C-alpha cells in the first residue's frame, strides 16, 4: 500500500532518499511528490480539464485537457498522450507541477492532451507502469471511430495526428509503447511522433562523456533496482533500449529528443538519437540540447527562457504538417 503519510513504525529496509523509503513491513514512505490538485478550468491558460477512469480494475485515471472555445468538430486538434516522470516511484499525473505544465503546453500548442496516471513502484514493480500506459493508450484509441466514451476525444481530437510525449521515466515508457505499436496495431490511431525529454535510460557501462564515477552513478542504479526488483541489472532492455531490440522498429515517423547539458542522462539522449539514425529507421529525428540546464529544469522553472524555448520547439513539432 502507499503509506506516504504514515509514521515509520518499523526499521528501514531500503532507503532511496530523497525519493522514498521502504520499511521492513513492506510500507512505502514517499518523501516528495505527494500533492495533488483536482481538474478545473484554468483562467491563466484558458484550458479546461477533467478526469476519466481508463482502468476500472486498477482504479486508474487519466486527466484530459482541452483549450477553451474548442467547439468545431470540423477543425480537430492534434492529440498528445503525456506521460509524467518520477522514477516510476514518486509523483503522479495529478501533481501541481505536471498539471500546470500540461495546462501551459495545451494552451501554447493548441492540442488536446491526455495525461496518464499509472501504478507506482515499488508496490507495483516495473513493468506495471508500462502496461498501465499501454492500457491508457488503447482506451484513447477506442475513440478513433468517434464512438468512444469521452466526447472531447470523439468530437475534437485528430486521430491522424497523435503524439506521445514523456519526460524522464515518461520518456522511457513512451519509447517502449511506440516500439510496441507495430506488433499490436491500434486501428485508426496514427502515432505521428514522440517527444522524449531527459529520458530515463541507463546502462551498465558509461557511454560518451557520461560520468564513470561509481558514487555518482549509484543513485540512478539504486532507484532502478528498487523500481524493478526482478531486473537483470542496468542492461535490462526496459532501461537500456539498445539491448535486445532494434530501434529500426520504432512505430512512428518523427522523433524529437530533448537533452540538458547538466543532466546525468544527457549522453543517453544523444546516444539514442545517434543509434536511431544509424538503425535504418525511416523517419525524421531531431535533438535539442538546453545549455547550462539540469534534469527536468522545464518543470521546475517553467517560465525561464530555456523552458519557454523548449515548449516552443515541442509545440511546433505537434503542429508540423
Short mmCIF file of C-alpha atoms in Angstrom, two decimals:
data_model
loop_
_atom_site.label_atom_id
_atom_site.label_comp_id
_atom_site.label_asym_id
_atom_site.label_seq_id
_atom_site.Cartn_x
_atom_site.Cartn_y
_atom_site.Cartn_z
CA UNK A 1 0.00 0.00 0.00
CA UNK A 2 1.02 3.62 -0.37
CA UNK A 3 1.67 4.89 3.12
CA UNK A 4 3.15 8.26 2.26
CA UNK A 5 1.62 9.91 5.31
CA UNK A 6 2.26 7.13 7.82
CA UNK A 7 4.74 7.40 10.65
CA UNK A 8 7.55 4.86 10.44
CA UNK A 9 6.89 2.04 12.88
CA UNK A 10 9.44 -0.42 11.54
CA UNK A 11 13.06 -0.42 10.51
CA UNK A 12 14.01 0.95 7.12
CA UNK A 13 14.75 -1.91 4.74
CA UNK A 14 15.76 0.28 1.80
CA UNK A 15 16.50 4.00 1.85
CA UNK A 16 16.15 5.68 -1.54
CA UNK A 17 16.22 9.21 -0.15
CA UNK A 18 15.41 11.87 -1.10
CA UNK A 19 12.71 9.99 -3.05
CA UNK A 20 11.25 7.32 -0.78
CA UNK A 21 11.92 4.70 1.90
CA UNK A 22 10.81 1.09 2.07
CA UNK A 23 10.24 -0.38 5.52
CA UNK A 24 10.67 -3.96 6.66
CA UNK A 25 6.91 -4.39 6.99
CA UNK A 26 6.52 -3.51 3.30
CA UNK A 27 5.28 0.04 3.77
CA UNK A 28 6.49 2.79 1.46
CA UNK A 29 7.04 6.35 2.63
CA UNK A 30 7.22 8.80 -0.27
CA UNK A 31 9.24 11.85 0.66
CA UNK A 32 8.28 14.06 -2.31
CA UNK A 33 5.56 14.37 -4.91
CA UNK A 34 2.53 13.60 -2.75
CA UNK A 35 0.47 16.73 -3.52
CA UNK A 36 -2.42 16.50 -5.95
CA UNK A 37 -4.74 19.09 -7.47
CA UNK A 38 -8.20 18.49 -8.93
CA UNK A 39 -9.08 19.08 -12.56
CA UNK A 40 -10.53 22.51 -13.27
CA UNK A 41 -10.82 25.34 -15.73
CA UNK A 42 -7.55 27.29 -15.56
CA UNK A 43 -8.18 31.01 -16.20
CA UNK A 44 -4.48 31.72 -16.79
CA UNK A 45 -4.27 29.41 -19.79
CA UNK A 46 -7.96 29.11 -20.72
CA UNK A 47 -7.63 25.33 -20.60
CA UNK A 48 -10.27 23.03 -19.14
CA UNK A 49 -9.55 19.61 -17.64
CA UNK A 50 -11.38 16.61 -16.26
CA UNK A 51 -10.51 13.15 -15.00
CA UNK A 52 -11.67 9.89 -16.54
CA UNK A 53 -11.20 6.29 -15.45
CA UNK A 54 -9.41 4.24 -18.08
CA UNK A 55 -8.77 1.10 -16.00
CA UNK A 56 -11.55 0.32 -13.52
CA UNK A 57 -9.86 -2.92 -12.45
CA UNK A 58 -6.83 -0.98 -11.19
CA UNK A 59 -8.73 2.23 -10.33
CA UNK A 60 -6.55 4.24 -12.71
CA UNK A 61 -7.44 7.59 -14.21
CA UNK A 62 -6.11 9.98 -16.81
CA UNK A 63 -6.61 13.73 -16.96
CA UNK A 64 -7.97 15.24 -20.19
CA UNK A 65 -7.11 18.82 -21.22
CA UNK A 66 -8.77 20.91 -23.90
CA UNK A 67 -8.29 24.56 -24.94
CA UNK A 68 -11.19 26.93 -24.37
CA UNK A 69 -13.50 27.54 -27.35
CA UNK A 70 -12.76 24.15 -28.88
CA UNK A 71 -16.20 23.65 -30.36
CA UNK A 72 -15.78 22.95 -34.06
CA UNK A 73 -15.73 19.22 -34.87
CA UNK A 74 -14.61 20.08 -38.41
CA UNK A 75 -11.39 21.61 -37.07
CA UNK A 76 -9.85 18.87 -34.96
CA UNK A 77 -6.74 19.33 -32.85
CA UNK A 78 -3.59 17.21 -32.55
CA UNK A 79 -3.83 14.69 -29.73
CA UNK A 80 -0.99 14.36 -27.22
CA UNK A 81 -0.70 11.46 -24.79
CA UNK A 82 1.54 12.76 -21.99
CA UNK A 83 3.38 10.51 -19.51
CA UNK A 84 4.89 12.05 -16.40
CA UNK A 85 8.24 11.27 -14.80
CA UNK A 86 9.11 10.38 -11.21
CA UNK A 87 11.45 7.41 -11.41
CA UNK A 88 8.47 5.01 -11.62
CA UNK A 89 8.03 5.59 -7.87
CA UNK A 90 7.04 9.16 -6.99
CA UNK A 91 4.72 11.95 -8.18
CA UNK A 92 1.55 11.40 -10.21
CA UNK A 93 -0.17 12.87 -13.22
CA UNK A 94 -2.21 15.00 -10.81
CA UNK A 95 0.70 16.69 -9.04
CA UNK A 96 0.63 20.51 -9.39
CA UNK A 97 3.91 20.53 -11.35
CA UNK A 98 2.54 18.26 -14.06
CA UNK A 99 -0.97 19.69 -14.03
CA UNK A 100 0.32 23.22 -14.53
CA UNK A 101 2.82 22.14 -17.17
CA UNK A 102 0.22 20.34 -19.28
CA UNK A 103 -2.18 23.30 -18.94
CA UNK A 104 0.51 25.59 -20.37
CA UNK A 105 1.52 23.15 -23.09
CA UNK A 106 -2.07 22.64 -24.26
CA UNK A 107 -2.67 26.39 -24.36
CA UNK A 108 0.50 27.19 -26.28
CA UNK A 109 0.45 24.25 -28.68
CA UNK A 110 -3.33 24.23 -29.26
CA UNK A 111 -3.65 20.49 -28.70
CA UNK A 112 -5.84 18.12 -26.74
CA UNK A 113 -3.87 16.19 -24.13
CA UNK A 114 -4.42 13.03 -22.13
CA UNK A 115 -2.10 12.92 -19.11
CA UNK A 116 -1.78 9.31 -17.97
CA UNK A 117 -1.52 8.23 -14.36
CA UNK A 118 -0.17 4.74 -13.66
CA UNK A 119 0.57 2.46 -10.76
CA UNK A 120 3.83 3.21 -9.00
CA UNK A 121 6.71 1.05 -7.92
CA UNK A 122 7.89 -0.39 -5.63
CA UNK A 123 4.43 -1.69 -4.63
CA UNK A 124 3.72 -2.29 -8.32
CA UNK A 125 7.12 -3.03 -9.87
CA UNK A 126 8.16 -2.19 -13.41
CA UNK A 127 6.78 -3.06 -15.95
CA UNK A 128 3.40 -2.25 -14.33
CA UNK A 129 3.76 1.40 -15.38
CA UNK A 130 4.38 0.34 -18.98
CA UNK A 131 1.38 -1.97 -19.01
CA UNK A 132 -0.88 0.67 -17.46
CA UNK A 133 0.25 3.24 -20.02
CA UNK A 134 -0.46 0.79 -22.83
CA UNK A 135 -3.94 0.23 -21.41
CA UNK A 136 -4.45 4.00 -21.38
CA UNK A 137 -3.27 4.25 -24.98
CA UNK A 138 -5.76 1.58 -26.01
CA UNK A 139 -8.52 3.44 -24.17
CA UNK A 140 -7.64 6.62 -26.05
CA UNK A 141 -7.53 4.71 -29.34
CA UNK A 142 -11.04 3.38 -28.69
CA UNK A 143 -12.29 6.85 -29.65
CA UNK A 144 -10.73 6.80 -33.12
CA UNK A 145 -14.06 5.89 -34.75
CA UNK A 146 -15.87 8.65 -32.86
CA UNK A 147 -17.74 6.13 -30.70
CA UNK A 148 -15.69 6.12 -27.50
CA UNK A 149 -16.98 7.04 -24.04
CA UNK A 150 -15.44 10.54 -23.94
CA UNK A 151 -16.94 13.28 -26.12
CA UNK A 152 -13.91 15.58 -26.01
CA UNK A 153 -11.93 12.90 -27.82
CA UNK A 154 -14.76 11.78 -30.09
CA UNK A 155 -15.51 15.26 -31.39
CA UNK A 156 -12.31 17.30 -31.26
CA UNK A 157 -9.22 15.01 -31.36
CA UNK A 158 -7.49 14.31 -34.65
CA UNK A 159 -6.55 10.64 -34.59
CA UNK A 160 -4.43 11.09 -37.68
CA UNK A 161 -2.16 13.39 -35.64
CA UNK A 162 -1.36 11.57 -32.41
CA UNK A 163 1.82 12.22 -30.42
CA UNK A 164 3.24 10.61 -27.31
CA UNK A 165 5.31 12.83 -25.02
CA UNK A 166 7.18 11.61 -21.98
CA UNK A 167 9.68 13.20 -19.65
CA UNK A 168 12.31 11.28 -17.70
CA UNK A 169 10.67 7.94 -16.87
CA UNK A 170 7.73 9.01 -19.03
CA UNK A 171 10.12 9.14 -21.98
CA UNK A 172 11.21 5.59 -21.21
CA UNK A 173 7.57 4.47 -21.22
CA UNK A 174 6.81 6.44 -24.40
CA UNK A 175 9.68 4.73 -26.22
CA UNK A 176 8.52 1.27 -25.22
CA UNK A 177 4.91 1.99 -26.24
CA UNK A 178 5.94 3.17 -29.69
CA UNK A 179 8.14 0.08 -30.06
CA UNK A 180 5.04 -1.97 -29.30
CA UNK A 181 2.79 -0.30 -31.87
CA UNK A 182 3.97 -2.26 -34.94
CA UNK A 183 3.27 -5.54 -33.09
CA UNK A 184 -0.12 -4.54 -31.66
CA UNK A 185 -1.78 -2.25 -34.19
CA UNK A 186 -4.46 0.12 -32.88
CA UNK A 187 -6.92 0.69 -35.72
CA UNK A 188 -7.45 4.30 -36.79
CA UNK A 189 -4.81 5.53 -34.35
CA UNK A 190 -1.90 7.16 -36.16
CA UNK A 191 1.02 7.96 -33.87
CA UNK A 192 2.95 10.51 -35.92
CA UNK A 193 5.76 11.08 -33.45
CA UNK A 194 7.17 11.04 -29.95
CA UNK A 195 8.87 13.61 -27.78
CA UNK A 196 11.48 12.19 -25.42
CA UNK A 197 12.60 14.72 -22.82
CA UNK A 198 15.52 13.97 -20.46
CA UNK A 199 14.64 10.31 -20.82
CA UNK A 200 15.42 7.80 -18.09
CA UNK A 201 17.69 5.42 -20.00
CA UNK A 202 20.79 3.91 -18.46
CA UNK A 203 23.29 1.08 -18.86
CA UNK A 204 25.95 -0.86 -17.06
CA UNK A 205 28.84 0.74 -18.95
CA UNK A 206 29.26 4.53 -19.31
CA UNK A 207 28.88 5.99 -22.79
CA UNK A 208 30.15 9.21 -24.38
CA UNK A 209 31.11 11.78 -21.76
CA UNK A 210 28.93 10.10 -19.12
CA UNK A 211 30.46 10.02 -15.65
CA UNK A 212 32.46 6.93 -14.73
CA UNK A 213 32.30 7.77 -11.02
CA UNK A 214 30.55 4.88 -9.29
CA UNK A 215 29.28 7.06 -6.46
CA UNK A 216 27.63 9.48 -8.89
CA UNK A 217 26.05 6.67 -10.89
CA UNK A 218 24.83 4.78 -7.83
CA UNK A 219 21.58 6.73 -7.11
CA UNK A 220 20.23 6.11 -10.63
CA UNK A 221 21.04 2.42 -10.39
CA UNK A 222 19.67 2.14 -6.84
CA UNK A 223 16.35 3.67 -7.85
CA UNK A 224 16.10 1.39 -10.86
CA UNK A 225 16.62 -1.74 -8.75
CA UNK A 226 14.03 -0.54 -6.24
CA UNK A 227 11.52 0.08 -9.03
CA UNK A 228 12.23 -3.23 -10.77
CA UNK A 229 13.40 -5.80 -8.18
CA UNK A 230 13.36 -8.60 -10.76
CA UNK A 231 15.65 -6.76 -13.15
CA UNK A 232 18.73 -8.32 -14.69
CA UNK A 233 20.53 -5.04 -13.98
CA UNK A 234 21.23 -1.79 -15.81
CA UNK A 235 21.42 -3.56 -19.17
CA UNK A 236 17.83 -4.71 -18.78
CA UNK A 237 16.08 -3.75 -22.06
CA UNK A 238 13.49 -1.86 -20.02
CA UNK A 239 16.10 0.73 -19.05
CA UNK A 240 18.70 0.19 -21.79
CA UNK A 241 16.86 0.40 -25.14
CA UNK A 242 19.95 -0.65 -27.08
CA UNK A 243 19.74 -4.18 -25.69
CA UNK A 244 17.52 -6.83 -27.22
CA UNK A 245 15.72 -4.91 -29.96
CA UNK A 246 16.38 -2.68 -32.96
CA UNK A 247 15.37 0.97 -32.99
CA UNK A 248 14.57 0.43 -36.67
CA UNK A 249 11.26 -0.99 -35.45
CA UNK A 250 10.14 2.26 -33.81
CA UNK A 251 6.46 2.68 -34.74
CA UNK A 252 6.37 6.36 -35.72
CA UNK A 253 7.89 8.61 -38.34
CA UNK A 254 9.10 11.58 -36.28
CA UNK A 255 11.09 11.85 -33.07
CA UNK A 256 12.15 14.90 -31.09
CA UNK A 257 14.73 14.27 -28.37
CA UNK A 258 15.48 16.84 -25.66
CA UNK A 259 18.60 16.73 -23.50
CA UNK A 260 20.07 19.11 -20.92
CA UNK A 261 23.77 19.91 -20.65
CA UNK A 262 23.97 19.28 -16.89
CA UNK A 263 21.74 16.19 -16.82
CA UNK A 264 23.45 12.92 -15.87
CA UNK A 265 21.36 11.25 -18.59
CA UNK A 266 22.36 13.73 -21.30
CA UNK A 267 24.62 11.29 -23.15
CA UNK A 268 21.89 8.63 -23.18
CA UNK A 269 19.68 11.02 -25.14
CA UNK A 270 22.43 11.77 -27.62
CA UNK A 271 23.23 8.05 -27.96
CA UNK A 272 19.57 7.26 -28.60
CA UNK A 273 19.41 9.91 -31.32
CA UNK A 274 22.59 8.65 -32.99
CA UNK A 275 21.61 4.98 -32.80
CA UNK A 276 18.15 5.75 -34.16
CA UNK A 277 19.66 7.44 -37.21
CA UNK A 278 22.06 4.53 -37.75
CA UNK A 279 19.39 1.85 -37.32
CA UNK A 280 17.74 2.05 -40.72
CA UNK A 281 14.58 3.53 -39.23
CA UNK A 282 12.96 5.54 -41.99
CA UNK A 283 11.78 8.57 -40.05
CA UNK A 284 13.00 12.04 -39.15
CA UNK A 285 14.76 12.65 -35.84
CA UNK A 286 15.87 15.90 -34.23
CA UNK A 287 17.71 16.58 -30.98
CA UNK A 288 17.71 19.80 -28.99
CA UNK A 289 20.15 20.44 -26.13
CA UNK A 290 19.42 23.05 -23.46
CA UNK A 291 22.74 24.60 -22.46
CA UNK A 292 23.57 25.06 -18.80
CA UNK A 293 20.40 23.32 -17.60
CA UNK A 294 19.83 20.30 -15.29
CA UNK A 295 17.38 17.40 -15.43
CA UNK A 296 13.71 18.44 -15.92
CA UNK A 297 14.53 22.14 -15.49
CA UNK A 298 11.48 22.99 -17.64
CA UNK A 299 9.16 21.56 -14.98
CA UNK A 300 10.92 23.21 -12.04
CA UNK A 301 11.28 26.61 -13.72
CA UNK A 302 8.65 26.70 -16.47
CA UNK A 303 8.93 30.45 -17.10
CA UNK A 304 12.70 30.58 -17.67
CA UNK A 305 13.93 31.34 -21.18
CA UNK A 306 15.18 27.80 -21.78
CA UNK A 307 11.84 26.28 -20.73
CA UNK A 308 9.86 28.63 -22.97
CA UNK A 309 12.17 27.87 -25.90
CA UNK A 310 11.77 24.14 -25.29
CA UNK A 311 7.95 24.34 -25.22
CA UNK A 312 8.02 26.34 -28.44
CA UNK A 313 10.01 23.58 -30.12
CA UNK A 314 7.58 20.95 -28.86
CA UNK A 315 4.52 22.98 -29.89
CA UNK A 316 5.95 23.36 -33.39
CA UNK A 317 6.61 19.64 -33.55
CA UNK A 318 2.97 18.88 -32.76
CA UNK A 319 1.72 21.26 -35.45
CA UNK A 320 4.03 20.48 -38.36
CA UNK A 321 2.08 19.19 -41.34
#
